[in-house]
């Protein structure tokens, strides 16, 4: 059996009470790891049971539809791909399974819902294939890999910067954050359609648009997978760049300290317009693994 990977550390810090909408996971034996950023609910009604909604099961349910989706997607990633299955084919199968689970769990008919009511997420998944690492992503989760003395960024930095720029514009308008969330609802209504953005949701065809990257391992490798909330340390806060964030992450007990720095930068809502933050504080999730 080929060696997989070794889990080193992880953080998942919600921006408020409850579990938040981010999730991470890994399977050392299979050589897989992932981070999921459930997209904040912007719909007009809930699709899945709220916590305490069932009177005979007070702890049953999810804090948000985004939390339902992140939980289910993370659970599906525990089922590894077949050895000859491509990343896009694997994601297509995973999303099809999520769609079936949604139809089972939903408290309203899925087919009657407008697209902006459907749950969605950004996510990045990776696996080790001998001396190659494969990454597949939809949305704005990212990764940093350090191997052979070099550091490489995996993700769509242009999309992240464009989102912050759009937020700055919207927050400066009279409608402020309310207008920003209305715009987010309109954007969500076009997700996974031609000419719009492609994300994890209930549409298996989105998998064909996943960004797939292969990286050759040169000796030892370390990978830091993270949600965009954790990546705020780089963009837009500028507290680190790709290289210095990876260097810091590899130090002892670094991830909790990095999260503390992140939250320290999110104390003043008056900075939201300048930084392009629709949410002053966002859920932050990261997982660090080693491949040797």
PDB file of C-alpha atoms in Angstrom:
ATOM      1  CA  UNK A   1       0.000   0.000   0.000  1.00  0.00           C
ATOM      2  CA  UNK A   2       1.321   3.436  -0.889  1.00  0.00           C
ATOM      3  CA  UNK A   3       1.922   5.747   2.069  1.00  0.00           C
ATOM      4  CA  UNK A   4      -0.795   8.366   2.501  1.00  0.00           C
ATOM      5  CA  UNK A   5      -0.350  11.503   4.526  1.00  0.00           C
ATOM      6  CA  UNK A   6       0.077  12.561   8.139  1.00  0.00           C
ATOM      7  CA  UNK A   7      -2.276  14.939   9.895  1.00  0.00           C
ATOM      8  CA  UNK A   8      -0.409  17.687  11.772  1.00  0.00           C
ATOM      9  CA  UNK A   9      -2.945  20.245  12.962  1.00  0.00           C
ATOM     10  CA  UNK A  10      -6.278  21.895  12.232  1.00  0.00           C
ATOM     11  CA  UNK A  11      -8.532  24.727  13.385  1.00  0.00           C
ATOM     12  CA  UNK A  12     -12.210  25.414  12.786  1.00  0.00           C
ATOM     13  CA  UNK A  13     -13.320  28.601  14.501  1.00  0.00           C
ATOM     14  CA  UNK A  14     -16.866  29.872  13.862  1.00  0.00           C
ATOM     15  CA  UNK A  15     -17.471  33.598  13.671  1.00  0.00           C
ATOM     16  CA  UNK A  16     -20.364  33.333  16.119  1.00  0.00           C
ATOM     17  CA  UNK A  17     -22.143  30.833  18.364  1.00  0.00           C
ATOM     18  CA  UNK A  18     -22.697  27.279  17.176  1.00  0.00           C
ATOM     19  CA  UNK A  19     -20.671  25.100  14.847  1.00  0.00           C
ATOM     20  CA  UNK A  20     -20.374  27.575  11.982  1.00  0.00           C
ATOM     21  CA  UNK A  21     -20.502  26.570   8.307  1.00  0.00           C
ATOM     22  CA  UNK A  22     -16.879  25.488   7.676  1.00  0.00           C
ATOM     23  CA  UNK A  23     -15.672  21.899   7.880  1.00  0.00           C
ATOM     24  CA  UNK A  24     -12.386  20.054   7.357  1.00  0.00           C
ATOM     25  CA  UNK A  25     -11.499  16.383   7.091  1.00  0.00           C
ATOM     26  CA  UNK A  26      -8.796  13.918   6.142  1.00  0.00           C
ATOM     27  CA  UNK A  27      -8.070  10.233   5.695  1.00  0.00           C
ATOM     28  CA  UNK A  28      -4.431   9.460   6.390  1.00  0.00           C
ATOM     29  CA  UNK A  29      -4.578   5.983   4.878  1.00  0.00           C
ATOM     30  CA  UNK A  30      -6.253   7.107   1.670  1.00  0.00           C
ATOM     31  CA  UNK A  31      -4.035  10.187   1.381  1.00  0.00           C
ATOM     32  CA  UNK A  32      -6.955  12.630   1.141  1.00  0.00           C
ATOM     33  CA  UNK A  33      -7.789  15.903   2.884  1.00  0.00           C
ATOM     34  CA  UNK A  34     -10.297  18.693   2.338  1.00  0.00           C
ATOM     35  CA  UNK A  35     -11.736  21.985   3.545  1.00  0.00           C
ATOM     36  CA  UNK A  36     -15.316  23.123   2.962  1.00  0.00           C
ATOM     37  CA  UNK A  37     -16.763  26.623   3.328  1.00  0.00           C
ATOM     38  CA  UNK A  38     -20.556  26.435   3.470  1.00  0.00           C
ATOM     39  CA  UNK A  39     -22.036  29.494   1.747  1.00  0.00           C
ATOM     40  CA  UNK A  40     -23.995  31.697   4.161  1.00  0.00           C
ATOM     41  CA  UNK A  41     -27.748  31.212   3.765  1.00  0.00           C
ATOM     42  CA  UNK A  42     -29.314  34.004   1.696  1.00  0.00           C
ATOM     43  CA  UNK A  43     -32.538  32.209   0.753  1.00  0.00           C
ATOM     44  CA  UNK A  44     -36.088  33.070   1.689  1.00  0.00           C
ATOM     45  CA  UNK A  45     -36.729  29.893   3.686  1.00  0.00           C
ATOM     46  CA  UNK A  46     -34.933  26.966   5.324  1.00  0.00           C
ATOM     47  CA  UNK A  47     -34.757  23.646   3.485  1.00  0.00           C
ATOM     48  CA  UNK A  48     -33.412  21.437   6.277  1.00  0.00           C
ATOM     49  CA  UNK A  49     -34.489  20.976   9.918  1.00  0.00           C
ATOM     50  CA  UNK A  50     -33.363  23.669  12.297  1.00  0.00           C
ATOM     51  CA  UNK A  51     -31.886  22.671  15.661  1.00  0.00           C
ATOM     52  CA  UNK A  52     -34.745  21.775  17.982  1.00  0.00           C
ATOM     53  CA  UNK A  53     -37.319  21.813  15.189  1.00  0.00           C
ATOM     54  CA  UNK A  54     -38.438  18.264  15.949  1.00  0.00           C
ATOM     55  CA  UNK A  55     -40.151  18.338  19.402  1.00  0.00           C
ATOM     56  CA  UNK A  56     -39.228  14.732  20.190  1.00  0.00           C
ATOM     57  CA  UNK A  57     -35.563  15.251  19.229  1.00  0.00           C
ATOM     58  CA  UNK A  58     -34.510  18.658  20.621  1.00  0.00           C
ATOM     59  CA  UNK A  59     -30.882  18.348  19.496  1.00  0.00           C
ATOM     60  CA  UNK A  60     -31.705  17.247  15.972  1.00  0.00           C
ATOM     61  CA  UNK A  61     -31.101  19.610  13.101  1.00  0.00           C
ATOM     62  CA  UNK A  62     -28.593  22.107  11.761  1.00  0.00           C
ATOM     63  CA  UNK A  63     -27.901  25.729  12.601  1.00  0.00           C
ATOM     64  CA  UNK A  64     -28.157  26.618   8.904  1.00  0.00           C
ATOM     65  CA  UNK A  65     -28.659  24.998   5.521  1.00  0.00           C
ATOM     66  CA  UNK A  66     -25.008  25.824   4.869  1.00  0.00           C
ATOM     67  CA  UNK A  67     -24.059  23.731   7.911  1.00  0.00           C
ATOM     68  CA  UNK A  68     -26.182  20.853   6.603  1.00  0.00           C
ATOM     69  CA  UNK A  69     -24.384  20.997   3.264  1.00  0.00           C
ATOM     70  CA  UNK A  70     -20.884  21.233   4.768  1.00  0.00           C
ATOM     71  CA  UNK A  71     -21.601  18.282   7.072  1.00  0.00           C
ATOM     72  CA  UNK A  72     -22.940  16.122   4.274  1.00  0.00           C
ATOM     73  CA  UNK A  73     -20.173  16.998   1.817  1.00  0.00           C
ATOM     74  CA  UNK A  74     -17.471  16.297   4.395  1.00  0.00           C
ATOM     75  CA  UNK A  75     -19.112  12.954   5.122  1.00  0.00           C
ATOM     76  CA  UNK A  76     -19.140  12.029   1.434  1.00  0.00           C
ATOM     77  CA  UNK A  77     -15.438  12.848   1.123  1.00  0.00           C
ATOM     78  CA  UNK A  78     -14.768  10.052   3.616  1.00  0.00           C
ATOM     79  CA  UNK A  79     -15.702   7.693   0.770  1.00  0.00           C
ATOM     80  CA  UNK A  80     -12.540   7.765  -1.366  1.00  0.00           C
ATOM     81  CA  UNK A  81     -12.387   7.777  -5.157  1.00  0.00           C
ATOM     82  CA  UNK A  82     -11.627   4.655  -7.125  1.00  0.00           C
ATOM     83  CA  UNK A  83      -7.924   4.326  -8.042  1.00  0.00           C
ATOM     84  CA  UNK A  84      -8.577   5.155 -11.705  1.00  0.00           C
ATOM     85  CA  UNK A  85     -11.282   7.765 -11.065  1.00  0.00           C
ATOM     86  CA  UNK A  86     -10.382  11.316 -12.112  1.00  0.00           C
ATOM     87  CA  UNK A  87     -10.956  14.181  -9.649  1.00  0.00           C
ATOM     88  CA  UNK A  88     -13.768  15.660 -11.742  1.00  0.00           C
ATOM     89  CA  UNK A  89     -15.495  12.282 -12.119  1.00  0.00           C
ATOM     90  CA  UNK A  90     -15.194  11.770  -8.365  1.00  0.00           C
ATOM     91  CA  UNK A  91     -16.664  15.191  -7.576  1.00  0.00           C
ATOM     92  CA  UNK A  92     -19.522  14.571  -9.989  1.00  0.00           C
ATOM     93  CA  UNK A  93     -20.366  11.344  -8.152  1.00  0.00           C
ATOM     94  CA  UNK A  94     -20.062  13.033  -4.756  1.00  0.00           C
ATOM     95  CA  UNK A  95     -22.363  15.914  -5.730  1.00  0.00           C
ATOM     96  CA  UNK A  96     -24.923  13.481  -7.162  1.00  0.00           C
ATOM     97  CA  UNK A  97     -24.905  11.683  -3.801  1.00  0.00           C
ATOM     98  CA  UNK A  98     -25.410  15.010  -1.984  1.00  0.00           C
ATOM     99  CA  UNK A  99     -28.370  15.767  -4.222  1.00  0.00           C
ATOM    100  CA  UNK A 100     -29.962  12.457  -3.216  1.00  0.00           C
ATOM    101  CA  UNK A 101     -29.312  13.187   0.460  1.00  0.00           C
ATOM    102  CA  UNK A 102     -30.858  16.640   0.091  1.00  0.00           C
ATOM    103  CA  UNK A 103     -34.057  15.185  -1.319  1.00  0.00           C
ATOM    104  CA  UNK A 104     -34.155  12.769   1.608  1.00  0.00           C
ATOM    105  CA  UNK A 105     -33.481  15.315   4.363  1.00  0.00           C
ATOM    106  CA  UNK A 106     -35.305  18.410   3.091  1.00  0.00           C
ATOM    107  CA  UNK A 107     -38.524  19.508   4.785  1.00  0.00           C
ATOM    108  CA  UNK A 108     -39.758  21.111   1.537  1.00  0.00           C
ATOM    109  CA  UNK A 109     -39.715  19.801  -2.071  1.00  0.00           C
ATOM    110  CA  UNK A 110     -36.284  20.565  -3.513  1.00  0.00           C
ATOM    111  CA  UNK A 111     -37.542  20.873  -7.099  1.00  0.00           C
ATOM    112  CA  UNK A 112     -39.916  23.677  -6.124  1.00  0.00           C
ATOM    113  CA  UNK A 113     -37.173  25.880  -4.675  1.00  0.00           C
ATOM    114  CA  UNK A 114     -35.615  28.842  -6.486  1.00  0.00           C
ATOM    115  CA  UNK A 115     -31.912  28.356  -7.036  1.00  0.00           C
ATOM    116  CA  UNK A 116     -30.962  30.981  -4.435  1.00  0.00           C
ATOM    117  CA  UNK A 117     -32.605  28.816  -1.751  1.00  0.00           C
ATOM    118  CA  UNK A 118     -30.394  25.817  -2.491  1.00  0.00           C
ATOM    119  CA  UNK A 119     -27.407  25.130  -0.229  1.00  0.00           C
ATOM    120  CA  UNK A 120     -23.929  25.567  -1.650  1.00  0.00           C
ATOM    121  CA  UNK A 121     -20.290  25.711  -0.630  1.00  0.00           C
ATOM    122  CA  UNK A 122     -16.792  26.396  -1.760  1.00  0.00           C
ATOM    123  CA  UNK A 123     -14.370  23.571  -1.220  1.00  0.00           C
ATOM    124  CA  UNK A 124     -10.947  22.189  -2.005  1.00  0.00           C
ATOM    125  CA  UNK A 125     -10.091  18.476  -1.936  1.00  0.00           C
ATOM    126  CA  UNK A 126      -6.730  16.786  -2.409  1.00  0.00           C
ATOM    127  CA  UNK A 127      -5.339  13.281  -2.718  1.00  0.00           C
ATOM    128  CA  UNK A 128      -1.925  11.720  -2.955  1.00  0.00           C
ATOM    129  CA  UNK A 129      -1.193   9.570  -5.986  1.00  0.00           C
ATOM    130  CA  UNK A 130       2.282   8.103  -5.455  1.00  0.00           C
ATOM    131  CA  UNK A 131       4.625  11.129  -5.864  1.00  0.00           C
ATOM    132  CA  UNK A 132       1.914  13.481  -7.187  1.00  0.00           C
ATOM    133  CA  UNK A 133      -0.628  15.550  -5.287  1.00  0.00           C
ATOM    134  CA  UNK A 134      -3.928  16.228  -7.030  1.00  0.00           C
ATOM    135  CA  UNK A 135      -6.135  19.161  -6.018  1.00  0.00           C
ATOM    136  CA  UNK A 136      -9.703  19.818  -7.130  1.00  0.00           C
ATOM    137  CA  UNK A 137     -11.631  22.900  -6.113  1.00  0.00           C
ATOM    138  CA  UNK A 138     -14.846  24.813  -6.665  1.00  0.00           C
ATOM    139  CA  UNK A 139     -15.222  28.263  -5.162  1.00  0.00           C
ATOM    140  CA  UNK A 140     -12.817  30.244  -2.998  1.00  0.00           C
ATOM    141  CA  UNK A 141     -11.122  27.730  -0.684  1.00  0.00           C
ATOM    142  CA  UNK A 142      -7.368  27.578  -1.285  1.00  0.00           C
ATOM    143  CA  UNK A 143      -4.211  25.627  -0.482  1.00  0.00           C
ATOM    144  CA  UNK A 144      -0.515  26.280  -0.071  1.00  0.00           C
ATOM    145  CA  UNK A 145       1.980  23.476  -0.735  1.00  0.00           C
ATOM    146  CA  UNK A 146       5.643  23.516   0.215  1.00  0.00           C
ATOM    147  CA  UNK A 147       7.893  20.889  -1.372  1.00  0.00           C
ATOM    148  CA  UNK A 148      11.417  20.787  -2.722  1.00  0.00           C
ATOM    149  CA  UNK A 149      12.207  24.153  -1.151  1.00  0.00           C
ATOM    150  CA  UNK A 150       9.439  25.902  -3.091  1.00  0.00           C
ATOM    151  CA  UNK A 151       6.005  27.196  -2.080  1.00  0.00           C
ATOM    152  CA  UNK A 152       3.042  27.056  -4.480  1.00  0.00           C
ATOM    153  CA  UNK A 153      -0.436  28.558  -4.202  1.00  0.00           C
ATOM    154  CA  UNK A 154      -3.483  26.564  -5.293  1.00  0.00           C
ATOM    155  CA  UNK A 155      -6.691  28.542  -5.790  1.00  0.00           C
ATOM    156  CA  UNK A 156      -8.354  31.444  -7.549  1.00  0.00           C
ATOM    157  CA  UNK A 157      -6.779  34.575  -6.100  1.00  0.00           C
ATOM    158  CA  UNK A 158      -8.318  36.812  -8.774  1.00  0.00           C
ATOM    159  CA  UNK A 159     -11.819  35.685  -7.770  1.00  0.00           C
ATOM    160  CA  UNK A 160     -11.126  36.379  -4.085  1.00  0.00           C
ATOM    161  CA  UNK A 161      -9.830  39.863  -4.848  1.00  0.00           C
ATOM    162  CA  UNK A 162     -12.758  40.573  -7.164  1.00  0.00           C
ATOM    163  CA  UNK A 163     -15.201  39.616  -4.409  1.00  0.00           C
ATOM    164  CA  UNK A 164     -13.556  42.020  -1.980  1.00  0.00           C
ATOM    165  CA  UNK A 165     -13.617  44.790  -4.597  1.00  0.00           C
ATOM    166  CA  UNK A 166     -17.322  44.196  -5.242  1.00  0.00           C
ATOM    167  CA  UNK A 167     -18.013  44.266  -1.509  1.00  0.00           C
ATOM    168  CA  UNK A 168     -16.220  47.617  -1.184  1.00  0.00           C
ATOM    169  CA  UNK A 169     -18.417  49.066  -3.899  1.00  0.00           C
ATOM    170  CA  UNK A 170     -21.639  47.696  -2.448  1.00  0.00           C
ATOM    171  CA  UNK A 171     -20.870  48.665   1.142  1.00  0.00           C
ATOM    172  CA  UNK A 172     -20.188  52.242   0.056  1.00  0.00           C
ATOM    173  CA  UNK A 173     -23.687  52.536  -1.419  1.00  0.00           C
ATOM    174  CA  UNK A 174     -26.688  53.715   0.655  1.00  0.00           C
ATOM    175  CA  UNK A 175     -28.116  50.185   1.004  1.00  0.00           C
ATOM    176  CA  UNK A 176     -24.896  49.050   2.691  1.00  0.00           C
ATOM    177  CA  UNK A 177     -24.796  45.472   3.956  1.00  0.00           C
ATOM    178  CA  UNK A 178     -28.488  44.904   3.261  1.00  0.00           C
ATOM    179  CA  UNK A 179     -27.824  45.670  -0.382  1.00  0.00           C
ATOM    180  CA  UNK A 180     -24.808  43.396  -0.321  1.00  0.00           C
ATOM    181  CA  UNK A 181     -26.861  40.444   0.861  1.00  0.00           C
ATOM    182  CA  UNK A 182     -29.559  41.202  -1.732  1.00  0.00           C
ATOM    183  CA  UNK A 183     -26.880  41.169  -4.406  1.00  0.00           C
ATOM    184  CA  UNK A 184     -25.541  37.892  -2.999  1.00  0.00           C
ATOM    185  CA  UNK A 185     -29.023  36.397  -3.348  1.00  0.00           C
ATOM    186  CA  UNK A 186     -29.149  37.443  -7.003  1.00  0.00           C
ATOM    187  CA  UNK A 187     -25.698  35.973  -7.621  1.00  0.00           C
ATOM    188  CA  UNK A 188     -26.663  32.743  -5.858  1.00  0.00           C
ATOM    189  CA  UNK A 189     -29.670  32.503  -8.168  1.00  0.00           C
ATOM    190  CA  UNK A 190     -27.286  32.204 -11.131  1.00  0.00           C
ATOM    191  CA  UNK A 191     -24.812  29.736  -9.607  1.00  0.00           C
ATOM    192  CA  UNK A 192     -23.849  26.711 -11.666  1.00  0.00           C
ATOM    193  CA  UNK A 193     -25.162  28.179 -14.903  1.00  0.00           C
ATOM    194  CA  UNK A 194     -23.180  29.164 -17.976  1.00  0.00           C
ATOM    195  CA  UNK A 195     -21.515  32.536 -17.552  1.00  0.00           C
ATOM    196  CA  UNK A 196     -21.863  32.480 -13.760  1.00  0.00           C
ATOM    197  CA  UNK A 197     -19.822  30.935 -10.939  1.00  0.00           C
ATOM    198  CA  UNK A 198     -19.483  27.194 -10.318  1.00  0.00           C
ATOM    199  CA  UNK A 199     -19.619  25.837  -6.775  1.00  0.00           C
ATOM    200  CA  UNK A 200     -20.555  22.759  -4.779  1.00  0.00           C
ATOM    201  CA  UNK A 201     -24.349  22.537  -4.572  1.00  0.00           C
ATOM    202  CA  UNK A 202     -26.893  20.033  -5.914  1.00  0.00           C
ATOM    203  CA  UNK A 203     -25.745  20.170  -9.547  1.00  0.00           C
ATOM    204  CA  UNK A 204     -23.360  17.339 -10.541  1.00  0.00           C
ATOM    205  CA  UNK A 205     -22.524  19.145 -13.791  1.00  0.00           C
ATOM    206  CA  UNK A 206     -20.566  21.703 -11.753  1.00  0.00           C
ATOM    207  CA  UNK A 207     -17.798  19.117 -11.303  1.00  0.00           C
ATOM    208  CA  UNK A 208     -16.765  19.553 -14.940  1.00  0.00           C
ATOM    209  CA  UNK A 209     -15.743  23.135 -14.031  1.00  0.00           C
ATOM    210  CA  UNK A 210     -13.607  22.229 -11.013  1.00  0.00           C
ATOM    211  CA  UNK A 211     -10.082  23.613 -11.021  1.00  0.00           C
ATOM    212  CA  UNK A 212      -7.757  20.593 -11.043  1.00  0.00           C
ATOM    213  CA  UNK A 213      -4.043  20.973 -10.295  1.00  0.00           C
ATOM    214  CA  UNK A 214      -1.285  18.372 -10.075  1.00  0.00           C
ATOM    215  CA  UNK A 215       1.898  19.019  -8.109  1.00  0.00           C
ATOM    216  CA  UNK A 216       4.976  16.803  -8.165  1.00  0.00           C
ATOM    217  CA  UNK A 217       6.264  15.930  -4.698  1.00  0.00           C
ATOM    218  CA  UNK A 218       9.981  16.542  -4.313  1.00  0.00           C
ATOM    219  CA  UNK A 219      11.033  14.932  -1.063  1.00  0.00           C
ATOM    220  CA  UNK A 220       8.961  15.987   1.922  1.00  0.00           C
ATOM    221  CA  UNK A 221       5.851  18.093   1.355  1.00  0.00           C
ATOM    222  CA  UNK A 222       3.506  20.095   3.567  1.00  0.00           C
ATOM    223  CA  UNK A 223       0.046  21.263   2.549  1.00  0.00           C
ATOM    224  CA  UNK A 224      -2.137  23.879   4.232  1.00  0.00           C
ATOM    225  CA  UNK A 225      -5.767  23.762   3.057  1.00  0.00           C
ATOM    226  CA  UNK A 226      -8.004  26.623   4.178  1.00  0.00           C
ATOM    227  CA  UNK A 227     -11.296  28.423   3.762  1.00  0.00           C
ATOM    228  CA  UNK A 228     -11.376  32.002   2.512  1.00  0.00           C
ATOM    229  CA  UNK A 229     -12.101  33.110   6.076  1.00  0.00           C
ATOM    230  CA  UNK A 230      -8.703  31.819   7.220  1.00  0.00           C
ATOM    231  CA  UNK A 231      -7.037  33.125   4.040  1.00  0.00           C
ATOM    232  CA  UNK A 232      -8.087  36.640   5.087  1.00  0.00           C
ATOM    233  CA  UNK A 233      -4.706  36.699   6.836  1.00  0.00           C
ATOM    234  CA  UNK A 234      -3.256  37.143   3.341  1.00  0.00           C
ATOM    235  CA  UNK A 235      -6.106  38.727   1.415  1.00  0.00           C
ATOM    236  CA  UNK A 236      -7.303  41.343   2.262  1.00  0.00           C
ATOM    237  CA  UNK A 237      -5.495  41.883   5.612  1.00  0.00           C
ATOM    238  CA  UNK A 238      -1.954  41.549   4.275  1.00  0.00           C
ATOM    239  CA  UNK A 239      -0.612  40.196   7.572  1.00  0.00           C
ATOM    240  CA  UNK A 240       1.192  37.448   5.649  1.00  0.00           C
ATOM    241  CA  UNK A 241       1.990  36.480   2.097  1.00  0.00           C
ATOM    242  CA  UNK A 242       1.902  32.947   0.705  1.00  0.00           C
ATOM    243  CA  UNK A 243       5.465  32.151   1.797  1.00  0.00           C
ATOM    244  CA  UNK A 244       5.355  33.688   5.264  1.00  0.00           C
ATOM    245  CA  UNK A 245       1.971  32.144   6.064  1.00  0.00           C
ATOM    246  CA  UNK A 246       3.284  28.688   5.231  1.00  0.00           C
ATOM    247  CA  UNK A 247       6.474  29.296   7.206  1.00  0.00           C
ATOM    248  CA  UNK A 248       4.437  30.373  10.227  1.00  0.00           C
ATOM    249  CA  UNK A 249       1.983  27.462   9.889  1.00  0.00           C
ATOM    250  CA  UNK A 250       4.853  24.982  10.157  1.00  0.00           C
ATOM    251  CA  UNK A 251       5.926  26.305  13.550  1.00  0.00           C
ATOM    252  CA  UNK A 252       4.718  24.601  16.724  1.00  0.00           C
ATOM    253  CA  UNK A 253       1.103  25.358  17.706  1.00  0.00           C
ATOM    254  CA  UNK A 254       0.875  27.937  14.942  1.00  0.00           C
ATOM    255  CA  UNK A 255      -2.703  27.531  13.719  1.00  0.00           C
ATOM    256  CA  UNK A 256      -4.422  28.625  16.972  1.00  0.00           C
ATOM    257  CA  UNK A 257      -2.121  31.652  17.142  1.00  0.00           C
ATOM    258  CA  UNK A 258      -2.862  32.519  13.518  1.00  0.00           C
ATOM    259  CA  UNK A 259      -6.574  32.345  14.291  1.00  0.00           C
ATOM    260  CA  UNK A 260      -6.067  34.720  17.219  1.00  0.00           C
ATOM    261  CA  UNK A 261      -4.297  37.170  14.900  1.00  0.00           C
ATOM    262  CA  UNK A 262      -7.159  36.836  12.454  1.00  0.00           C
ATOM    263  CA  UNK A 263      -9.778  37.675  15.075  1.00  0.00           C
ATOM    264  CA  UNK A 264      -7.691  40.592  16.345  1.00  0.00           C
ATOM    265  CA  UNK A 265      -7.912  42.088  12.846  1.00  0.00           C
ATOM    266  CA  UNK A 266     -11.724  41.774  12.908  1.00  0.00           C
ATOM    267  CA  UNK A 267     -12.566  43.876  15.926  1.00  0.00           C
ATOM    268  CA  UNK A 268     -13.671  47.063  14.166  1.00  0.00           C
ATOM    269  CA  UNK A 269     -16.741  46.991  11.887  1.00  0.00           C
ATOM    270  CA  UNK A 270     -15.741  50.434  10.640  1.00  0.00           C
ATOM    271  CA  UNK A 271     -12.982  48.712   8.650  1.00  0.00           C
ATOM    272  CA  UNK A 272     -15.485  46.671   6.621  1.00  0.00           C
ATOM    273  CA  UNK A 273     -15.788  49.102   3.707  1.00  0.00           C
ATOM    274  CA  UNK A 274     -12.031  49.624   3.394  1.00  0.00           C
ATOM    275  CA  UNK A 275     -11.345  45.880   3.483  1.00  0.00           C
ATOM    276  CA  UNK A 276     -14.343  44.767   1.451  1.00  0.00           C
ATOM    277  CA  UNK A 277     -15.862  42.633   4.224  1.00  0.00           C
ATOM    278  CA  UNK A 278     -19.554  41.875   3.976  1.00  0.00           C
ATOM    279  CA  UNK A 279     -19.108  40.064   7.302  1.00  0.00           C
ATOM    280  CA  UNK A 280     -16.835  41.688   9.883  1.00  0.00           C
ATOM    281  CA  UNK A 281     -15.803  38.216  11.108  1.00  0.00           C
ATOM    282  CA  UNK A 282     -16.043  35.047   9.037  1.00  0.00           C
ATOM    283  CA  UNK A 283     -15.796  31.364   9.912  1.00  0.00           C
ATOM    284  CA  UNK A 284     -12.155  30.280   9.612  1.00  0.00           C
ATOM    285  CA  UNK A 285     -10.992  26.722   8.943  1.00  0.00           C
ATOM    286  CA  UNK A 286      -7.631  25.183   8.033  1.00  0.00           C
ATOM    287  CA  UNK A 287      -5.940  21.779   8.059  1.00  0.00           C
ATOM    288  CA  UNK A 288      -2.208  21.100   7.834  1.00  0.00           C
ATOM    289  CA  UNK A 289      -0.845  17.766   6.560  1.00  0.00           C
ATOM    290  CA  UNK A 290       2.551  16.280   5.782  1.00  0.00           C
ATOM    291  CA  UNK A 291       3.530  13.961   2.946  1.00  0.00           C
ATOM    292  CA  UNK A 292       6.866  12.182   3.288  1.00  0.00           C
TER     293      UNK A 292
END
